[in-house]
Coordinates of C-alpha atoms in Angstrom, one line a residue:
R234 CA 26.1 -2.7 0.8
F235 CA 28.2 0.3 1.7
F236 CA 25.2 2.5 1.6
R237 CA 23.1 0.0 3.4
F238 CA 25.6 -0.3 6.4
H239 CA 25.9 3.5 6.5
A240 CA 22.1 4.0 6.7
A241 CA 21.9 1.2 9.5
Y242 CA 24.8 2.1 11.5
G243 CA 26.6 5.2 10.3
E244 CA 26.6 8.6 11.7
G245 CA 27.2 11.9 9.8
V246 CA 28.8 12.0 6.5
P247 CA 29.9 8.7 5.0
D248 CA 33.4 8.0 4.2
P249 CA 34.2 10.1 1.0
E250 CA 36.7 7.6 -0.3
G251 CA 34.1 4.9 0.0
V252 CA 31.6 7.0 -1.7
A253 CA 34.1 7.6 -4.5
A254 CA 34.9 4.0 -4.8
C255 CA 31.2 3.1 -5.2
I256 CA 30.7 5.6 -7.9
E257 CA 33.7 4.3 -9.6
A258 CA 32.4 0.8 -9.5
R259 CA 28.7 1.5 -10.4
A260 CA 28.8 -0.4 -13.9
G261 CA 29.1 -3.3 -11.8
L262 CA 25.8 -3.1 -10.4
E263 CA 24.4 -4.7 -13.5
Q264 CA 26.6 -7.7 -12.8
L265 CA 25.1 -8.2 -9.4
S266 CA 22.4 -10.7 -9.0
R267 CA 19.0 -9.2 -8.8
E268 CA 18.4 -11.2 -5.6
R269 CA 21.5 -9.6 -4.0
V270 CA 20.3 -6.1 -5.0
R271 CA 16.9 -6.8 -3.7
M272 CA 18.2 -7.9 -0.3
E273 CA 20.5 -4.8 0.2
A274 CA 17.8 -2.3 -1.1
L275 CA 15.0 -3.6 1.0
K276 CA 17.2 -3.4 4.1
L277 CA 18.4 0.0 3.4
L278 CA 14.8 1.3 3.0
I279 CA 13.9 0.5 6.5
A280 CA 17.2 1.5 8.0
K281 CA 17.5 4.3 10.6
H282 CA 19.2 6.8 8.1
A283 CA 17.5 5.7 5.0
V284 CA 16.5 9.1 4.1
P285 CA 19.9 11.0 3.8
T286 CA 21.3 8.0 2.6
L287 CA 19.0 7.7 -0.3
A288 CA 19.6 11.5 -0.9
L289 CA 23.3 10.8 -1.2
M290 CA 22.8 7.8 -3.6
T291 CA 20.6 10.1 -5.7
E292 CA 23.2 12.7 -5.9
T293 CA 25.7 10.1 -7.3
G294 CA 23.3 8.6 -9.6
L295 CA 23.4 5.2 -8.1
L296 CA 19.8 5.1 -6.8
E297 CA 18.3 5.8 -10.2
Q298 CA 20.5 3.0 -11.5
V299 CA 19.2 0.6 -8.8
L300 CA 15.6 1.6 -9.4
G301 CA 15.7 2.0 -13.1
G302 CA 13.7 5.2 -12.6
V303 CA 13.7 8.7 -11.0
P304 CA 13.3 8.3 -7.1
L305 CA 10.7 10.3 -5.4
L306 CA 12.6 11.5 -2.3
A307 CA 10.1 13.9 -0.7
S308 CA 7.4 11.2 -1.0
F309 CA 9.8 8.7 0.7
S310 CA 10.7 11.1 3.5
N311 CA 7.1 11.8 4.1
M312 CA 6.3 8.0 4.2
V313 CA 9.0 7.6 7.0
K314 CA 7.5 10.6 8.9
L315 CA 4.1 9.2 8.6
E316 CA 5.0 5.6 9.8
A317 CA 6.7 7.1 12.8
A318 CA 3.7 9.4 13.5
L319 CA 1.1 6.7 13.3
A320 CA 3.5 4.1 15.3
L321 CA 3.6 1.8 12.2
A322 CA 6.5 -0.5 11.9
P323 CA 8.8 0.5 8.9
D324 CA 7.6 -1.4 5.9
A325 CA 10.0 -2.0 3.1
I326 CA 7.5 -2.5 0.3
R327 CA 5.3 0.4 1.4
R328 CA 8.5 2.5 1.3
V329 CA 9.2 1.3 -2.2
G330 CA 5.9 2.4 -3.4
A331 CA 6.6 5.8 -1.8
L332 CA 10.0 6.1 -3.5
A333 CA 9.5 4.8 -6.8
I334 CA 5.9 4.2 -7.8
S335 CA 3.6 6.5 -9.8
V336 CA 2.0 4.3 -12.5
I337 CA 1.7 0.6 -13.0
E338 CA 4.7 0.4 -15.2
D339 CA 6.8 1.3 -12.3
A340 CA 5.6 -1.5 -10.3
E341 CA 6.2 -3.8 -13.3
R342 CA 9.7 -2.7 -13.6
L343 CA 10.6 -3.1 -10.0
R344 CA 9.0 -6.5 -10.2
E345 CA 11.9 -7.5 -12.3
R346 CA 14.8 -5.2 -11.0
L347 CA 14.1 -6.2 -7.3
R348 CA 12.9 -9.6 -7.9
L349 CA 9.8 -8.9 -6.0
T350 CA 7.5 -11.8 -5.1
N351 CA 4.0 -12.1 -6.4
A352 CA 2.5 -10.8 -3.2
E353 CA 4.9 -7.7 -3.1
Y354 CA 4.2 -6.9 -6.6
E355 CA 0.5 -7.0 -5.8
R356 CA 0.7 -4.7 -3.0
L357 CA 2.5 -2.1 -5.1
A358 CA 0.0 -2.6 -8.0
S359 CA -2.9 -2.1 -5.5
M360 CA -1.1 1.0 -4.2
V361 CA -0.7 2.6 -7.7
E362 CA -4.1 1.6 -8.7
G363 CA -6.2 3.9 -6.6
W364 CA -4.0 6.3 -4.5
R365 CA -5.0 9.3 -6.9
Q366 CA -8.7 8.8 -6.1
I367 CA -8.0 9.1 -2.4
S368 CA -8.3 12.6 -0.6
A369 CA -8.6 13.8 2.9
G370 CA -12.3 14.7 2.1
L371 CA -13.3 11.0 1.7
E372 CA -16.5 10.6 3.8
E373 CA -16.5 8.1 6.7
Q374 CA -18.6 5.7 4.9
E375 CA -16.6 5.9 1.8
A376 CA -13.5 5.1 3.7
R377 CA -15.1 2.2 5.4
V378 CA -16.2 0.7 2.2
L379 CA -12.7 1.0 0.9
L380 CA -11.2 -0.6 4.0
Y381 CA -13.7 -3.3 3.8
R382 CA -12.8 -4.0 0.1
L383 CA -9.1 -3.7 0.5
E384 CA -8.6 -5.1 4.0
P385 CA -6.2 -3.1 6.5
E386 CA -2.8 -3.6 5.0
R387 CA -3.6 -2.3 1.5
F388 CA -5.9 0.3 2.7
T389 CA -3.1 1.6 4.8
D390 CA -0.6 1.4 1.8
R391 CA -2.9 3.3 -0.6
V392 CA -4.0 6.0 2.0
L393 CA -0.5 6.6 3.2
L394 CA 0.9 6.8 -0.5
A395 CA -1.7 9.4 -1.3
W396 CA -1.0 11.4 2.0
T397 CA 2.8 11.5 1.2
R398 CA 2.0 13.4 -2.1
A399 CA -0.9 15.5 -0.8
P400 CA -0.6 19.5 -0.8
Q401 CA -2.2 19.7 2.7
G402 CA 1.0 18.3 4.4
M403 CA 1.8 15.9 7.3
A404 CA 0.0 17.6 10.0
D405 CA -3.4 17.7 8.3
P406 CA -6.1 16.2 10.8
A407 CA -8.3 15.1 8.2
W408 CA -5.7 12.8 6.5
R409 CA -4.9 11.5 10.0
R410 CA -8.5 10.5 10.7
L411 CA -8.5 8.6 7.3
A412 CA -5.3 7.0 7.9
T413 CA -6.1 5.8 11.5
L414 CA -9.5 4.1 10.4
P415 CA -8.2 0.6 10.8
M416 CA -7.2 1.5 14.3
R417 CA -10.7 2.7 15.0
W418 CA -13.0 0.4 13.1
S419 CA -12.7 -3.3 12.1
A420 CA -14.5 -4.2 8.9
P421 CA -17.3 -6.8 9.7
V422 CA -17.8 -10.2 8.0
F423 CA -20.7 -10.2 5.6
P424 CA -23.4 -12.2 7.5
L425 CA -25.2 -13.9 4.8
K426 CA -24.3 -17.2 3.0
A427 CA -25.5 -19.1 0.2
A428 CA -27.7 -21.3 2.3
D429 CA -29.7 -18.2 3.3
F430 CA -30.7 -17.6 -0.2
I431 CA -31.3 -21.4 -1.1
R432 CA -33.8 -21.4 1.8
R433 CA -35.6 -18.4 0.2
G434 CA -35.9 -20.3 -3.0
V435 CA -32.9 -19.0 -5.1
P436 CA -31.6 -22.1 -7.2
R437 CA -28.0 -23.0 -7.2
G438 CA -25.7 -21.8 -10.0
P439 CA -25.1 -18.2 -11.5
R440 CA -28.2 -16.7 -10.0
L441 CA -27.3 -17.8 -6.5
G442 CA -23.9 -16.0 -6.9
A443 CA -25.5 -12.9 -8.3
T444 CA -28.0 -12.9 -5.4
L445 CA -25.1 -13.2 -3.0
A446 CA -23.2 -10.3 -4.8
A447 CA -26.5 -8.1 -4.8
A448 CA -27.1 -8.6 -1.1
E449 CA -23.5 -7.7 -0.2
E450 CA -23.7 -4.6 -2.0
A451 CA -27.0 -3.7 -0.4
W452 CA -25.5 -4.5 2.9
I453 CA -22.5 -2.2 2.4
A454 CA -24.7 0.4 1.2
A455 CA -26.8 0.3 4.3
G456 CA -23.7 0.8 6.5
F457 CA -22.8 -2.9 7.3
P458 CA -25.8 -3.4 9.7
A459 CA -25.5 -6.2 12.2
D460 CA -29.1 -6.2 13.2
A461 CA -30.6 -9.5 12.4
A462 CA -33.8 -7.9 11.1
Q463 CA -32.1 -5.6 8.8
V464 CA -29.9 -8.4 7.5
A465 CA -32.9 -10.5 6.9
A466 CA -34.6 -7.7 5.0
I467 CA -31.7 -7.3 2.7
A468 CA -31.7 -11.0 2.1
D469 CA -35.5 -11.1 1.3
A470 CA -35.2 -8.2 -1.1
A471 CA -32.2 -9.7 -2.8
A472 CA -33.9 -13.1 -3.1
A473 CA -37.2 -11.5 -4.3
A474 CA -35.3 -9.5 -7.1
T475 CA -34.2 -12.8 -8.5
N476 CA -37.0 -15.0 -8.3

């Protein structure tokens, strides 16, 4: 709580006696409830002075004790800058990812240490699952497919995590274009339903599900067309392939 209050309201260097007292009492961290640690940690991560405060906590050894792993301060600092540059609200879970996630085991550890909800854990797992495959060179259609599959929040999570660790740096225009895709393009809803294929003679059951899935993949590959004739042609081809 001392560090959280300093991050939110403090200015300059925190009280040295207070820091010393925290260091002296750090063994007591393990006696605190995980729920209490979670509450203070998540508030600290979105506080105004989170970056210098976390740097101090790292110097004292307290942050590693809270996280159960080595903090990635440069990645966290970059995430704070990116959220500000893109006019995004500070997001505690996204910042946890930047600070402490590299592999799925990190997410699993934090799920326990910070008493993450299932939804919070799943966001971290999604971030770690694919951030290494994302680069500023991703083509527009590839990025749209990713946004369609992930939806905006998880797309942004994954792209920003990759950007925080990219060698090109924060000012790279290609990264910015990728990160702002959800602001420029809304993924459409797949326009075909089961009834469209039943009318085309596809029987109910596994074949119907497979036909729907194949048609959706063809629609995605075609660039998400909205034209009725194009959509009908995709449906016809998918139905013919399974009949």
